[in-house]
Coordinates of C-alpha atoms and ligand atoms in Angstrom, one line a residue:
M1 CA 98.4 90.4 146.4
K2 CA 99.5 94.0 145.9
I3 CA 101.6 94.9 142.8
T4 CA 104.6 96.1 144.9
A5 CA 104.6 92.8 146.8
R6 CA 104.5 90.8 143.5
L7 CA 107.3 92.9 142.0
A8 CA 109.5 92.4 145.1
L9 CA 108.7 88.6 145.0
A10 CA 109.7 88.4 141.2
L11 CA 112.9 90.3 141.8
A12 CA 113.9 88.2 144.9
A13 CA 113.1 85.1 142.8
A14 CA 115.4 86.3 140.0
I15 CA 118.3 87.1 142.4
A16 CA 117.9 83.7 144.1
G17 CA 117.7 82.0 140.7
V18 CA 120.9 83.6 139.6
L19 CA 122.7 82.8 142.8
Y20 CA 121.6 79.2 142.6
L21 CA 122.7 79.0 139.0
S22 CA 126.1 80.5 139.7
S23 CA 126.8 78.1 142.5
Y24 CA 125.4 75.2 140.4
L25 CA 127.8 76.1 137.6
H26 CA 130.7 76.8 140.1
V27 CA 131.1 80.4 139.0
Q28 CA 134.1 81.7 140.9
S29 CA 134.6 85.2 139.6
D30 CA 132.6 87.9 141.4
G31 CA 132.5 89.9 138.1
L32 CA 130.9 87.1 136.2
R33 CA 128.5 86.5 139.1
L34 CA 127.5 90.2 139.0
S35 CA 127.1 90.2 135.2
L36 CA 124.8 87.1 135.5
M37 CA 122.8 88.9 138.2
A38 CA 122.5 92.1 136.0
L39 CA 121.4 89.9 133.1
G40 CA 118.8 88.2 135.2
L41 CA 117.5 91.5 136.6
T42 CA 117.2 93.0 133.1
G43 CA 115.3 89.9 131.9
V44 CA 112.9 90.1 134.7
S45 CA 112.4 93.9 134.3
L46 CA 111.7 93.4 130.6
W47 CA 109.3 90.7 131.3
I48 CA 107.5 92.9 133.9
I49 CA 107.4 95.8 131.5
Y50 CA 105.9 93.6 128.8
W51 CA 103.4 91.9 131.1
R52 CA 102.3 95.0 133.0
V53 CA 102.6 97.7 130.4
A54 CA 103.1 96.7 126.7
R55 CA 100.6 93.8 126.7
P56 CA 97.8 95.8 128.3
L57 CA 98.5 98.7 126.0
D58 CA 98.2 96.3 123.0
R59 CA 94.9 95.0 124.4
L60 CA 93.8 98.6 125.0
T61 CA 94.4 99.5 121.3
L62 CA 92.5 96.5 120.1
W63 CA 89.7 97.2 122.6
M64 CA 89.4 100.8 121.5
R65 CA 89.3 99.7 117.8
D66 CA 86.4 97.3 118.7
I67 CA 84.6 100.1 120.4
R68 CA 85.0 102.3 117.3
A69 CA 83.5 99.5 115.2
G70 CA 80.5 99.3 117.6
D71 CA 81.5 96.3 119.7
E72 CA 81.2 97.7 123.2
A73 CA 82.7 94.9 125.3
R74 CA 84.4 95.5 128.6
F75 CA 88.2 95.9 128.7
P76 CA 89.4 92.3 128.6
V77 CA 92.2 92.3 131.2
R78 CA 92.8 93.9 134.6
A79 CA 95.6 96.4 134.3
R80 CA 96.2 98.5 137.4
A81 CA 98.9 100.6 135.6
L82 CA 96.3 101.7 133.0
E83 CA 93.3 102.0 135.3
T84 CA 92.7 105.7 134.8
L85 CA 93.3 105.4 131.0
V86 CA 90.8 102.5 130.8
A87 CA 88.3 104.5 132.9
E88 CA 88.6 107.5 130.6
A89 CA 88.3 105.3 127.5
S90 CA 85.2 103.6 129.0
R91 CA 83.5 106.9 129.4
L92 CA 84.5 107.8 125.9
A93 CA 83.0 104.5 124.7
Q94 CA 79.8 105.2 126.5
S95 CA 79.4 108.6 124.9
L96 CA 80.2 107.1 121.5
G97 CA 77.5 104.4 122.1
E98 CA 75.0 107.1 123.0
A99 CA 75.9 109.1 119.9
R100 CA 75.5 106.0 117.8
A101 CA 72.1 105.2 119.3
V102 CA 70.9 108.7 118.5
A103 CA 72.2 108.4 114.9
E104 CA 70.5 105.1 114.6
Q105 CA 67.3 106.5 116.0
E106 CA 67.5 109.4 113.5
A107 CA 68.1 106.8 110.7
R108 CA 65.0 105.0 111.8
L109 CA 63.0 108.2 111.6
R110 CA 64.5 109.1 108.2
H111 CA 63.8 105.6 107.0
R112 CA 60.1 106.2 107.6
A113 CA 60.2 109.7 106.2
D114 CA 61.6 108.5 102.9
A115 CA 64.5 111.0 102.9
V116 CA 67.9 110.8 101.3
W117 CA 69.7 107.5 101.5
T118 CA 72.8 107.7 103.8
A119 CA 75.1 105.2 105.3
E120 CA 73.1 105.2 108.5
R121 CA 69.8 104.8 106.7
L122 CA 71.2 101.8 104.8
K123 CA 72.5 100.3 107.9
E124 CA 69.1 100.5 109.5
H125 CA 67.4 99.2 106.3
V126 CA 69.8 96.2 106.1
R127 CA 69.3 95.4 109.8
R128 CA 65.5 95.2 109.2
Q129 CA 65.8 93.3 105.9
L130 CA 68.3 90.7 107.0
E131 CA 67.3 90.4 110.7
G132 CA 70.7 89.5 111.8
R133 CA 71.6 87.2 108.9
P134 CA 75.2 87.7 107.8
M135 CA 76.3 89.4 104.5
F136 CA 79.1 88.1 102.2
L137 CA 80.4 89.9 99.2
V138 CA 82.6 88.2 96.6
A139 CA 84.6 90.2 94.1
N140 CA 87.8 89.5 92.2
R141 CA 89.2 92.9 93.2
E142 CA 90.0 93.7 96.9
P143 CA 89.2 97.1 98.4
Y144 CA 92.7 97.4 100.0
E145 CA 96.0 96.1 98.8
H146 CA 99.0 95.9 101.1
C147 CA 102.1 96.5 99.1
R148 CA 105.8 96.7 100.0
K149 CA 107.5 100.1 99.7
G150 CA 111.1 99.6 100.8
K151 CA 111.0 98.0 104.2
A152 CA 107.5 99.4 105.0
I153 CA 104.1 98.2 104.0
E154 CA 101.7 100.7 102.4
V155 CA 98.0 100.4 101.8
R156 CA 96.7 101.1 98.3
T157 CA 93.2 101.4 96.9
P158 CA 93.0 99.8 93.4
A159 CA 91.6 101.9 90.5
S160 CA 88.3 100.2 90.2
G161 CA 84.7 101.4 89.8
L162 CA 83.6 98.3 91.6
V163 CA 85.6 99.3 94.7
T164 CA 84.4 102.9 94.5
G165 CA 80.8 101.7 94.5
L166 CA 80.8 98.8 97.0
E167 CA 83.3 99.8 99.7
P168 CA 80.9 102.4 101.4
I169 CA 78.3 99.7 101.7
L170 CA 80.5 97.3 103.6
R171 CA 81.7 100.2 105.7
A172 CA 78.1 101.0 106.6
C173 CA 76.8 97.4 107.1
G174 CA 79.8 95.3 108.1
G175 CA 80.1 91.8 106.7
T176 CA 82.8 89.9 104.9
W177 CA 84.4 90.8 101.5
I178 CA 86.1 87.8 99.8
A179 CA 88.6 88.7 97.1
H180 CA 91.8 87.8 95.4
G181 CA 94.8 88.9 97.6
S182 CA 96.8 90.8 94.9
G183 CA 99.1 93.0 97.0
D184 CA 102.7 91.7 97.4
A185 CA 102.5 92.2 101.2
D186 CA 98.9 91.0 101.5
W187 CA 100.0 87.7 103.1
D188 CA 102.0 89.5 105.8
V189 CA 99.0 91.2 107.4
V190 CA 96.3 88.5 107.5
D191 CA 95.5 85.9 110.2
A192 CA 95.7 82.1 109.7
R193 CA 92.4 82.1 107.7
G194 CA 93.6 84.8 105.4
K195 CA 91.5 87.5 107.1
V196 CA 92.2 91.1 108.1
K197 CA 89.9 93.9 109.4
V198 CA 89.6 96.9 107.1
P199 CA 89.7 99.8 106.4
P200 CA 93.2 99.5 108.0
H201 CA 92.9 102.7 110.1
D202 CA 89.2 102.4 111.0
P203 CA 88.2 98.7 110.8
Q204 CA 84.5 98.2 109.9
Y205 CA 84.4 94.9 108.1
T206 CA 86.4 91.7 107.3
L207 CA 88.4 91.2 104.2
K208 CA 89.1 87.5 103.4
R209 CA 91.8 87.0 100.9
V210 CA 91.9 84.1 98.5
W211 CA 95.4 83.2 97.1
L212 CA 95.8 82.5 93.4
S213 CA 98.8 81.2 91.6
E214 CA 100.3 82.8 88.5
D215 CA 98.8 80.1 86.3
E216 CA 95.4 80.6 87.9
M217 CA 95.6 84.4 87.3
D218 CA 96.7 83.8 83.7
G219 CA 93.9 81.6 82.8
Y220 CA 91.0 82.9 85.0
Y221 CA 91.7 86.7 85.2
Y222 CA 93.8 87.7 82.2
G223 CA 92.6 84.9 80.0
F224 CA 88.9 84.0 80.2
S225 CA 87.7 87.0 82.1
N226 CA 89.5 89.8 80.3
E227 CA 90.5 88.3 76.9
G228 CA 87.2 86.4 76.6
L229 CA 84.2 87.8 78.5
W230 CA 85.3 91.5 78.6
P231 CA 85.5 92.0 74.8
L232 CA 82.5 89.7 74.3
C233 CA 80.3 91.9 76.5
H234 CA 81.6 95.3 75.4
I235 CA 80.7 96.3 71.9
A236 CA 84.1 98.0 71.3
H237 CA 85.0 95.9 68.2
T238 CA 87.8 94.0 69.9
R239 CA 87.7 90.4 69.1
P240 CA 87.3 88.0 72.1
L241 CA 89.8 85.2 72.6
F242 CA 88.4 81.9 73.8
Q243 CA 90.9 79.2 74.9
S244 CA 90.0 76.0 76.6
E245 CA 92.9 76.2 79.1
D246 CA 91.6 79.6 80.2
W247 CA 88.1 78.2 80.6
A248 CA 89.4 75.3 82.7
R249 CA 91.2 77.8 85.0
Y250 CA 88.2 80.0 85.2
K251 CA 86.1 77.0 86.3
A252 CA 88.7 75.9 88.8
V253 CA 89.0 79.4 90.3
N254 CA 85.2 79.7 90.6
E255 CA 85.3 76.5 92.5
K256 CA 88.1 77.7 94.7
F257 CA 86.1 80.8 95.6
A258 CA 83.1 78.7 96.2
Q259 CA 85.1 76.6 98.7
A260 CA 86.3 79.7 100.5
L261 CA 82.8 81.2 100.7
L262 CA 81.2 77.9 101.9
Q263 CA 83.8 77.7 104.6
E264 CA 83.0 81.3 105.7
M265 CA 79.3 80.6 105.7
A266 CA 79.5 77.4 107.7
G267 CA 77.4 77.7 110.8
T268 CA 75.3 80.7 109.5
Q269 CA 71.7 80.5 108.5
E270 CA 70.2 82.0 105.3
P271 CA 73.2 84.2 104.6
C272 CA 73.0 87.0 102.0
V273 CA 75.6 86.6 99.3
L274 CA 76.4 89.4 96.8
I275 CA 78.6 88.1 94.0
Q276 CA 80.2 90.7 91.8
D277 CA 80.9 90.7 88.1
Y278 CA 81.9 88.5 85.2
H279 CA 84.8 86.9 87.0
F280 CA 82.3 84.7 88.8
A281 CA 79.5 83.6 86.4
L282 CA 79.7 80.0 87.8
L283 CA 79.6 80.9 91.4
P284 CA 75.9 81.3 92.0
R285 CA 75.1 77.7 91.0
L286 CA 78.1 76.3 92.9
I287 CA 76.9 78.1 96.1
K288 CA 73.2 77.4 95.8
T289 CA 73.8 73.7 95.2
F290 CA 75.4 73.3 98.6
R291 CA 73.6 76.1 100.4
P292 CA 70.0 76.4 99.1
D293 CA 69.1 78.5 102.2
A294 CA 71.5 81.3 101.1
R295 CA 70.0 84.2 99.2
V296 CA 72.3 84.7 96.2
A297 CA 72.6 87.7 93.9
I298 CA 75.1 88.3 91.1
F299 CA 75.6 91.8 89.9
W300 CA 77.1 92.1 86.4
H301 CA 79.0 95.4 86.2
I302 CA 79.5 95.4 82.5
P303 CA 77.0 95.4 79.6
W304 CA 75.3 92.2 78.3
P305 CA 75.4 92.0 74.5
N306 CA 72.6 90.8 72.2
P307 CA 72.1 87.1 71.7
E308 CA 73.9 87.0 68.4
A309 CA 77.0 88.5 69.9
F310 CA 76.9 86.2 72.9
D311 CA 76.3 83.2 70.7
I312 CA 80.0 83.0 69.7
C313 CA 81.1 82.0 73.2
P314 CA 81.8 78.3 73.2
W315 CA 80.8 77.9 76.9
Q316 CA 77.7 80.1 76.8
T317 CA 75.4 77.3 78.2
A318 CA 77.6 76.7 81.3
I319 CA 77.8 80.5 81.9
L320 CA 74.1 81.0 81.7
D321 CA 73.4 77.9 83.8
G322 CA 75.9 79.1 86.4
M323 CA 74.4 82.6 86.6
L324 CA 70.9 81.2 86.8
G325 CA 71.8 79.5 90.0
A326 CA 71.3 83.0 91.6
D327 CA 68.0 84.2 93.0
L328 CA 68.6 87.6 91.6
I329 CA 70.7 88.9 88.6
G330 CA 71.4 92.6 88.4
F331 CA 72.5 94.7 85.5
H332 CA 72.9 98.5 85.3
I333 CA 70.1 99.1 82.8
Q334 CA 66.9 97.5 81.5
F335 CA 68.4 97.1 78.0
H336 CA 71.1 94.7 79.4
C337 CA 68.4 92.8 81.3
N338 CA 66.4 92.4 78.0
N339 CA 69.5 91.2 76.2
F340 CA 70.2 88.7 78.9
L341 CA 66.6 87.3 78.9
E342 CA 66.7 87.0 75.1
T343 CA 70.0 85.2 75.3
V344 CA 68.6 82.7 77.9
D345 CA 65.4 82.3 75.8
R346 CA 67.4 81.3 72.7
T347 CA 70.0 79.2 74.5
L348 CA 68.5 77.2 77.4
E349 CA 65.5 75.0 78.1
S350 CA 63.7 77.4 80.4
Q351 CA 60.7 79.6 80.9
V352 CA 61.2 83.3 80.5
D353 CA 58.6 85.4 82.2
W354 CA 58.6 88.7 80.4
E355 CA 56.0 90.2 82.8
R356 CA 58.0 89.7 85.9
F357 CA 61.4 89.7 84.2
A358 CA 62.3 86.3 85.6
V359 CA 63.6 82.9 84.4
R360 CA 62.2 79.6 85.7
R361 CA 64.2 76.4 85.4
S362 CA 63.1 73.2 87.2
S363 CA 61.7 74.5 90.5
H364 CA 64.0 77.6 90.8
A365 CA 63.2 81.1 89.7
T366 CA 65.7 83.9 89.0
L367 CA 64.7 87.5 89.0
V368 CA 66.5 89.8 86.5
K369 CA 66.5 93.5 87.5
P370 CA 68.0 96.8 86.4
L371 CA 69.8 98.3 89.4
P372 CA 72.0 101.3 88.3
I373 CA 75.0 101.5 90.6
S374 CA 76.2 104.8 92.0
I375 CA 78.6 106.4 94.4
A376 CA 78.4 107.6 98.0
F377 CA 76.7 111.0 97.8
P378 CA 76.4 113.6 99.3
T379 CA 80.0 113.4 100.5
P380 CA 81.4 115.5 103.3
Q381 CA 82.5 118.9 102.2
T382 CA 86.1 118.8 100.9
A383 CA 88.7 121.5 100.2
P384 CA 87.6 124.1 97.7
A385 CA 89.0 124.1 94.1
P386 CA 92.7 124.8 94.1
A387 CA 93.9 127.7 91.9
L388 CA 94.6 126.3 88.4
E389 CA 98.0 127.9 88.5
E390 CA 99.0 125.9 91.6
L391 CA 97.6 122.7 90.2
L392 CA 99.6 123.0 87.0
K393 CA 102.8 124.4 88.4
P394 CA 104.3 121.0 89.4
L395 CA 103.7 119.9 85.8
G396 CA 105.6 123.0 84.5
L397 CA 102.5 124.2 82.6
R398 CA 100.2 127.1 82.3
A399 CA 96.7 127.2 80.9
S400 CA 93.6 129.3 81.5
A401 CA 91.2 126.3 81.5
I402 CA 91.5 122.6 81.8
G403 CA 89.4 119.5 81.0
V404 CA 89.9 116.3 82.8
G405 CA 89.6 112.6 82.0
V406 CA 90.1 109.7 84.5
D407 CA 90.3 106.1 83.3
R408 CA 91.9 102.8 83.5
I409 CA 93.8 102.5 80.2
D410 CA 91.3 100.2 78.5
Y411 CA 90.2 100.0 74.9
T412 CA 86.6 100.4 75.9
K413 CA 87.3 103.9 77.3
G414 CA 87.9 105.7 74.0
I415 CA 91.0 107.5 75.1
V416 CA 92.6 107.8 71.7
E417 CA 89.3 109.1 70.2
R418 CA 89.1 111.6 73.0
F419 CA 92.6 113.0 72.2
R420 CA 91.6 113.2 68.6
A421 CA 88.6 115.3 69.6
V422 CA 91.0 117.7 71.4
E423 CA 93.1 117.9 68.3
R424 CA 90.1 118.6 66.1
F425 CA 88.9 121.2 68.6
L426 CA 92.2 123.1 68.4
E427 CA 92.1 123.0 64.6
L428 CA 88.7 124.5 64.6
H429 CA 89.4 127.0 67.4
P430 CA 93.1 128.0 67.1
E431 CA 92.4 130.9 69.6
Q432 CA 92.4 128.1 72.3
K433 CA 96.1 127.3 71.7
G434 CA 98.0 128.2 74.9
E435 CA 94.7 128.5 76.8
F436 CA 93.0 125.1 77.1
S437 CA 94.8 121.9 78.2
F438 CA 93.3 118.4 78.6
V439 CA 94.6 116.5 81.6
E440 CA 94.2 112.7 81.3
L441 CA 94.8 110.8 84.6
A442 CA 95.3 107.3 83.2
A443 CA 95.9 104.2 85.3
P444 CA 97.7 101.4 83.6
S445 CA 95.5 98.2 83.8
R446 CA 95.8 94.5 83.0
T447 CA 99.2 95.2 81.6
L448 CA 100.2 91.5 81.2
I449 CA 97.8 91.4 78.3
Q450 CA 99.4 92.3 75.0
R451 CA 96.5 94.3 73.7
Y452 CA 96.6 96.5 76.8
Q453 CA 100.4 97.0 76.4
D454 CA 99.7 98.0 72.8
L455 CA 97.0 100.4 73.9
V456 CA 99.3 102.1 76.4
A457 CA 101.8 102.6 73.6
A458 CA 99.1 103.9 71.2
V459 CA 97.7 106.4 73.9
E460 CA 101.2 107.7 74.6
Q461 CA 102.0 108.0 70.9
E462 CA 98.8 109.9 70.1
A463 CA 99.5 112.4 73.0
V464 CA 103.0 113.0 71.7
R465 CA 101.9 113.4 68.1
I466 CA 99.1 115.9 69.0
N467 CA 101.3 117.8 71.4
G468 CA 104.0 118.0 68.7
R469 CA 101.6 119.8 66.4
F470 CA 100.5 122.5 68.9
Q471 CA 102.6 122.8 72.0
S472 CA 104.6 125.8 73.1
K473 CA 107.3 126.3 75.8
Q474 CA 104.9 126.3 78.8
W475 CA 101.8 124.9 77.3
R476 CA 100.7 121.6 75.8
P477 CA 97.2 120.5 74.7
I478 CA 97.4 117.0 76.2
V479 CA 98.8 116.3 79.6
L480 CA 99.0 112.5 80.1
L481 CA 99.6 111.5 83.7
K482 CA 100.1 107.8 83.5
R483 CA 99.8 106.1 86.9
I484 CA 97.3 105.1 89.5
H485 CA 96.0 108.2 91.3
S486 CA 94.2 108.1 94.6
H487 CA 90.9 109.8 95.1
E488 CA 92.5 112.6 97.0
Q489 CA 94.8 113.2 94.1
I490 CA 92.0 113.2 91.5
E491 CA 89.6 115.4 93.4
P492 CA 91.5 118.7 92.9
F493 CA 91.5 118.1 89.1
Y494 CA 87.7 117.4 89.2
K495 CA 87.2 120.7 91.1
A496 CA 89.5 122.9 89.0
A497 CA 88.4 121.6 85.6
R498 CA 86.0 123.4 83.3
L499 CA 84.8 120.1 82.0
C500 CA 85.1 116.3 82.4
F501 CA 85.3 114.3 79.2
V502 CA 84.0 110.7 79.3
T503 CA 84.2 109.0 75.9
S504 CA 83.7 105.3 76.6
L505 CA 82.9 103.3 73.4
H506 CA 80.8 101.1 75.7
D507 CA 80.5 101.1 79.5
G508 CA 78.2 99.3 82.0
M509 CA 77.8 102.4 84.1
N510 CA 80.9 104.7 84.4
L511 CA 81.3 106.1 87.8
V512 CA 83.9 108.7 86.8
S513 CA 81.0 110.8 85.5
K514 CA 79.2 110.6 88.8
E515 CA 82.4 111.3 90.8
F516 CA 82.9 114.5 88.8
V517 CA 79.3 115.7 89.5
A518 CA 79.7 114.8 93.2
A519 CA 82.9 116.8 93.4
R520 CA 81.3 120.0 92.0
D521 CA 79.7 121.5 95.0
D522 CA 80.2 124.9 93.4
E523 CA 77.6 123.7 90.8
L524 CA 79.9 124.7 87.9
G525 CA 81.7 122.7 85.3
V526 CA 80.3 120.7 82.4
L527 CA 80.1 116.9 81.9
I528 CA 80.6 115.6 78.4
L529 CA 79.4 112.0 78.4
S530 CA 79.3 109.2 75.9
R531 CA 75.8 108.0 75.2
F532 CA 77.0 104.4 75.3
T533 CA 77.5 104.5 79.1
G534 CA 74.9 103.4 81.6
A535 CA 75.3 106.8 83.3
A536 CA 74.0 108.6 80.3
R537 CA 70.5 107.3 81.2
E538 CA 70.6 109.1 84.5
L539 CA 72.8 112.2 83.9
R540 CA 70.6 113.7 81.2
D541 CA 72.0 117.2 81.6
A542 CA 75.4 116.2 80.5
L543 CA 76.4 117.0 76.9
L544 CA 75.8 113.6 75.4
I545 CA 78.2 112.6 72.6
N546 CA 78.9 109.7 70.3
P547 CA 82.6 108.8 70.8
Y548 CA 82.9 107.6 67.2
D549 CA 82.0 111.1 66.0
I550 CA 85.2 113.3 66.4
E551 CA 83.5 116.4 64.9
Q552 CA 80.6 116.1 67.4
M553 CA 83.1 115.7 70.3
A554 CA 85.1 118.7 69.2
E555 CA 81.9 120.8 69.1
A556 CA 80.9 119.6 72.6
L557 CA 84.3 120.8 73.9
H558 CA 83.6 124.2 72.4
Q559 CA 80.1 124.2 73.8
A560 CA 81.4 123.3 77.3
L561 CA 84.1 126.0 77.3
T562 CA 81.7 128.7 76.1
M563 CA 78.7 127.7 78.3
D564 CA 77.6 130.6 80.6
E565 CA 77.7 129.9 84.3
R566 CA 73.9 130.0 84.7
E567 CA 73.5 127.2 82.2
Q568 CA 76.3 125.3 83.9
A569 CA 74.7 125.7 87.3
R570 CA 71.3 124.6 86.0
R571 CA 72.7 121.4 84.5
M572 CA 75.0 120.6 87.4
A573 CA 72.3 121.2 90.0
S574 CA 69.9 118.8 88.2
M575 CA 72.6 116.1 87.9
R576 CA 73.5 116.5 91.5
R577 CA 69.8 116.0 92.4
A578 CA 69.7 112.8 90.3
L579 CA 72.8 111.6 92.2
K580 CA 71.3 112.4 95.6
D581 CA 68.1 110.5 94.8
H582 CA 70.1 107.5 93.4
N583 CA 73.2 107.1 95.4
V584 CA 75.0 103.9 96.2
Y585 CA 73.2 103.5 99.5
Q586 CA 69.9 103.5 97.7
W587 CA 71.4 100.9 95.2
A588 CA 72.4 98.6 97.9
G589 CA 69.2 99.1 99.8
R590 CA 67.2 98.0 96.8
L591 CA 69.4 95.1 96.0
I592 CA 69.3 93.7 99.5
E593 CA 65.6 94.3 99.8
E594 CA 64.9 92.5 96.5
L595 CA 67.0 89.6 97.7
A596 CA 65.5 89.5 101.2
K597 CA 62.0 89.3 99.7
I598 CA 62.7 86.0 98.0
P599 CA 61.0 83.2 99.9
S600 CA 63.3 80.9 101.9
V601 CA 64.0 77.3 100.9
D602 CA 64.3 74.6 103.5
A603 CA 68.0 74.4 104.1
L604 CA 67.8 70.8 105.2
T605 CA 66.7 69.5 101.7
G606 CA 70.0 70.5 100.1
P607 CA 73.1 68.2 99.9
S608 CA 75.9 68.8 102.4
E609 CA 78.9 71.0 101.7
P610 CA 81.9 69.5 99.9
G611 CA 84.9 68.7 101.9
T612 CA 83.3 69.8 105.3
Ligands
F6P1 O1 83.8 98.0 85.0 C1 83.9 96.6 85.1 C2 85.0 96.3 86.0 O2 85.2 94.9 86.2 C3 84.7 96.8 87.4 O3 83.9 96.0 88.0 C4 86.1 97.1 87.9 O4 86.0 98.2 88.7 C5 86.9 97.4 86.6 O5 86.3 96.8 85.6 C6 88.4 97.2 86.9 O6 88.8 96.0 86.4 P1 90.0 95.3 87.1 O7 89.6 94.8 88.4 O8 90.3 94.2 86.1 O9 91.2 96.2 87.2

């Protein structure tokens, strides 16, 4: 039936309905009868507008989003009113599909030619390695948090090296990222299974949120993970705190994530599971027990200490056993792999194969590999460096050169030591007063833990003390900007700075150093880098320092500020080459390739999933 005929029919039905209703209700007044009729007509018109226009427009939006994500289905409903729009969008989809096919073809060629790793090349590589098997990533931290701001909901990216490193991979390859839903509006935007497509404005993969109570967070995240394992694994001379209630919560939350993951994996075959970090040491075993067909890797983003240091953990056997459920364990550097293997050798009944760097227990083998994580590089060209004057104006400051530091406020980062180095530098080089400022972009972190609160206070006090010694009306040596900064806000500081100062007392990798190098497409600027970071093994042209040696750090500041541009360019170009050869796409490519190589186990021999 033609649309006009349908409309006429609907309107006639509405009028007849109202007339019948008014006679049924014995409505005498003409005015009331007319009002009822107007009401009826408005209702029908709204219904028609919704059905013929608003609903198809909604569908159109979703359909276009799917097309952008590579799902080129036909437009799901017939909508005459939008016919031309749908036809145009279909042509656009076709061109997009063709462009995508060309890009994939190029990626295939590049794959063969062993060129730079890009998102496209990784996508092609993963497609070949996994042959359609799905990919799941589990991390405590989610890549996007939905947070309330007045009545609106805004999306935030947490300050996290893990997110910086892993997000481009999911964008490239798709899959499901399972994480704790930590934003106060997270619940409002997910579907009934706790899922939402992200990135919010360009959906490429699924984020599945797991909800944790305050008690669970206290024990599992703040307690065992960050008061126990964090100081245990970082040699920063902060004493770990082990409490049995925290351990109980840690176990329970690992089980909760295992349930969520097993549910997501139901119906899949030989899925690829990438577990992230020290929050989930028990998860590999929990997953492999119920899904022996899954290929499971756990990547430990923080250092692994020597066996004597690890020996103080009351639950070390359970932790090692949990991790060894994985097929592959990754650390940033060989040194941490060796520490781990020695710890296993001393603690568990097992066979450590030092030739292959593997551990065999019963019939299961776990490979232990160094896989240094990185960032997405090369990045698309961004805005050039802003004028220093403009960057400092909103802060009410003037300086002729700045250094930059970017950190979560954590005792492993050596922020107080860094400030003292700036102080010593100004004592040794008073001519730099009024000229050089150090800008610290510091994100408060884990602030429910007392030691982190104390650290924030100590960092602030130290900045005030040092500034008090040297500052003038429009200049101060230390500019402490204490809040979470987005990448877009950090980038201008990276670009305008004469140096980036990374002084971690101990750090698994440290991606800030790599981000600074990536930002410097002018090939200028100097990286001063703690030799106790994983990054120091790769970025050999940084000025390497010992963060416990204040004199040496002050000297490095002087060297950086007086280094001629040719020397800066030589060092920066070499570090950028290293970054190009070892970017995060290459990291993920290696990780997934190693995992895919592991021979499959007959899924039918394993027990069935719990609760399913
Ligand atoms: O560097 C170790 C690490 O756990 C990262 O994996 C993560 O990016 C960072 O610490 C931040 O920690 P949190 O998620 O506790 O803020």
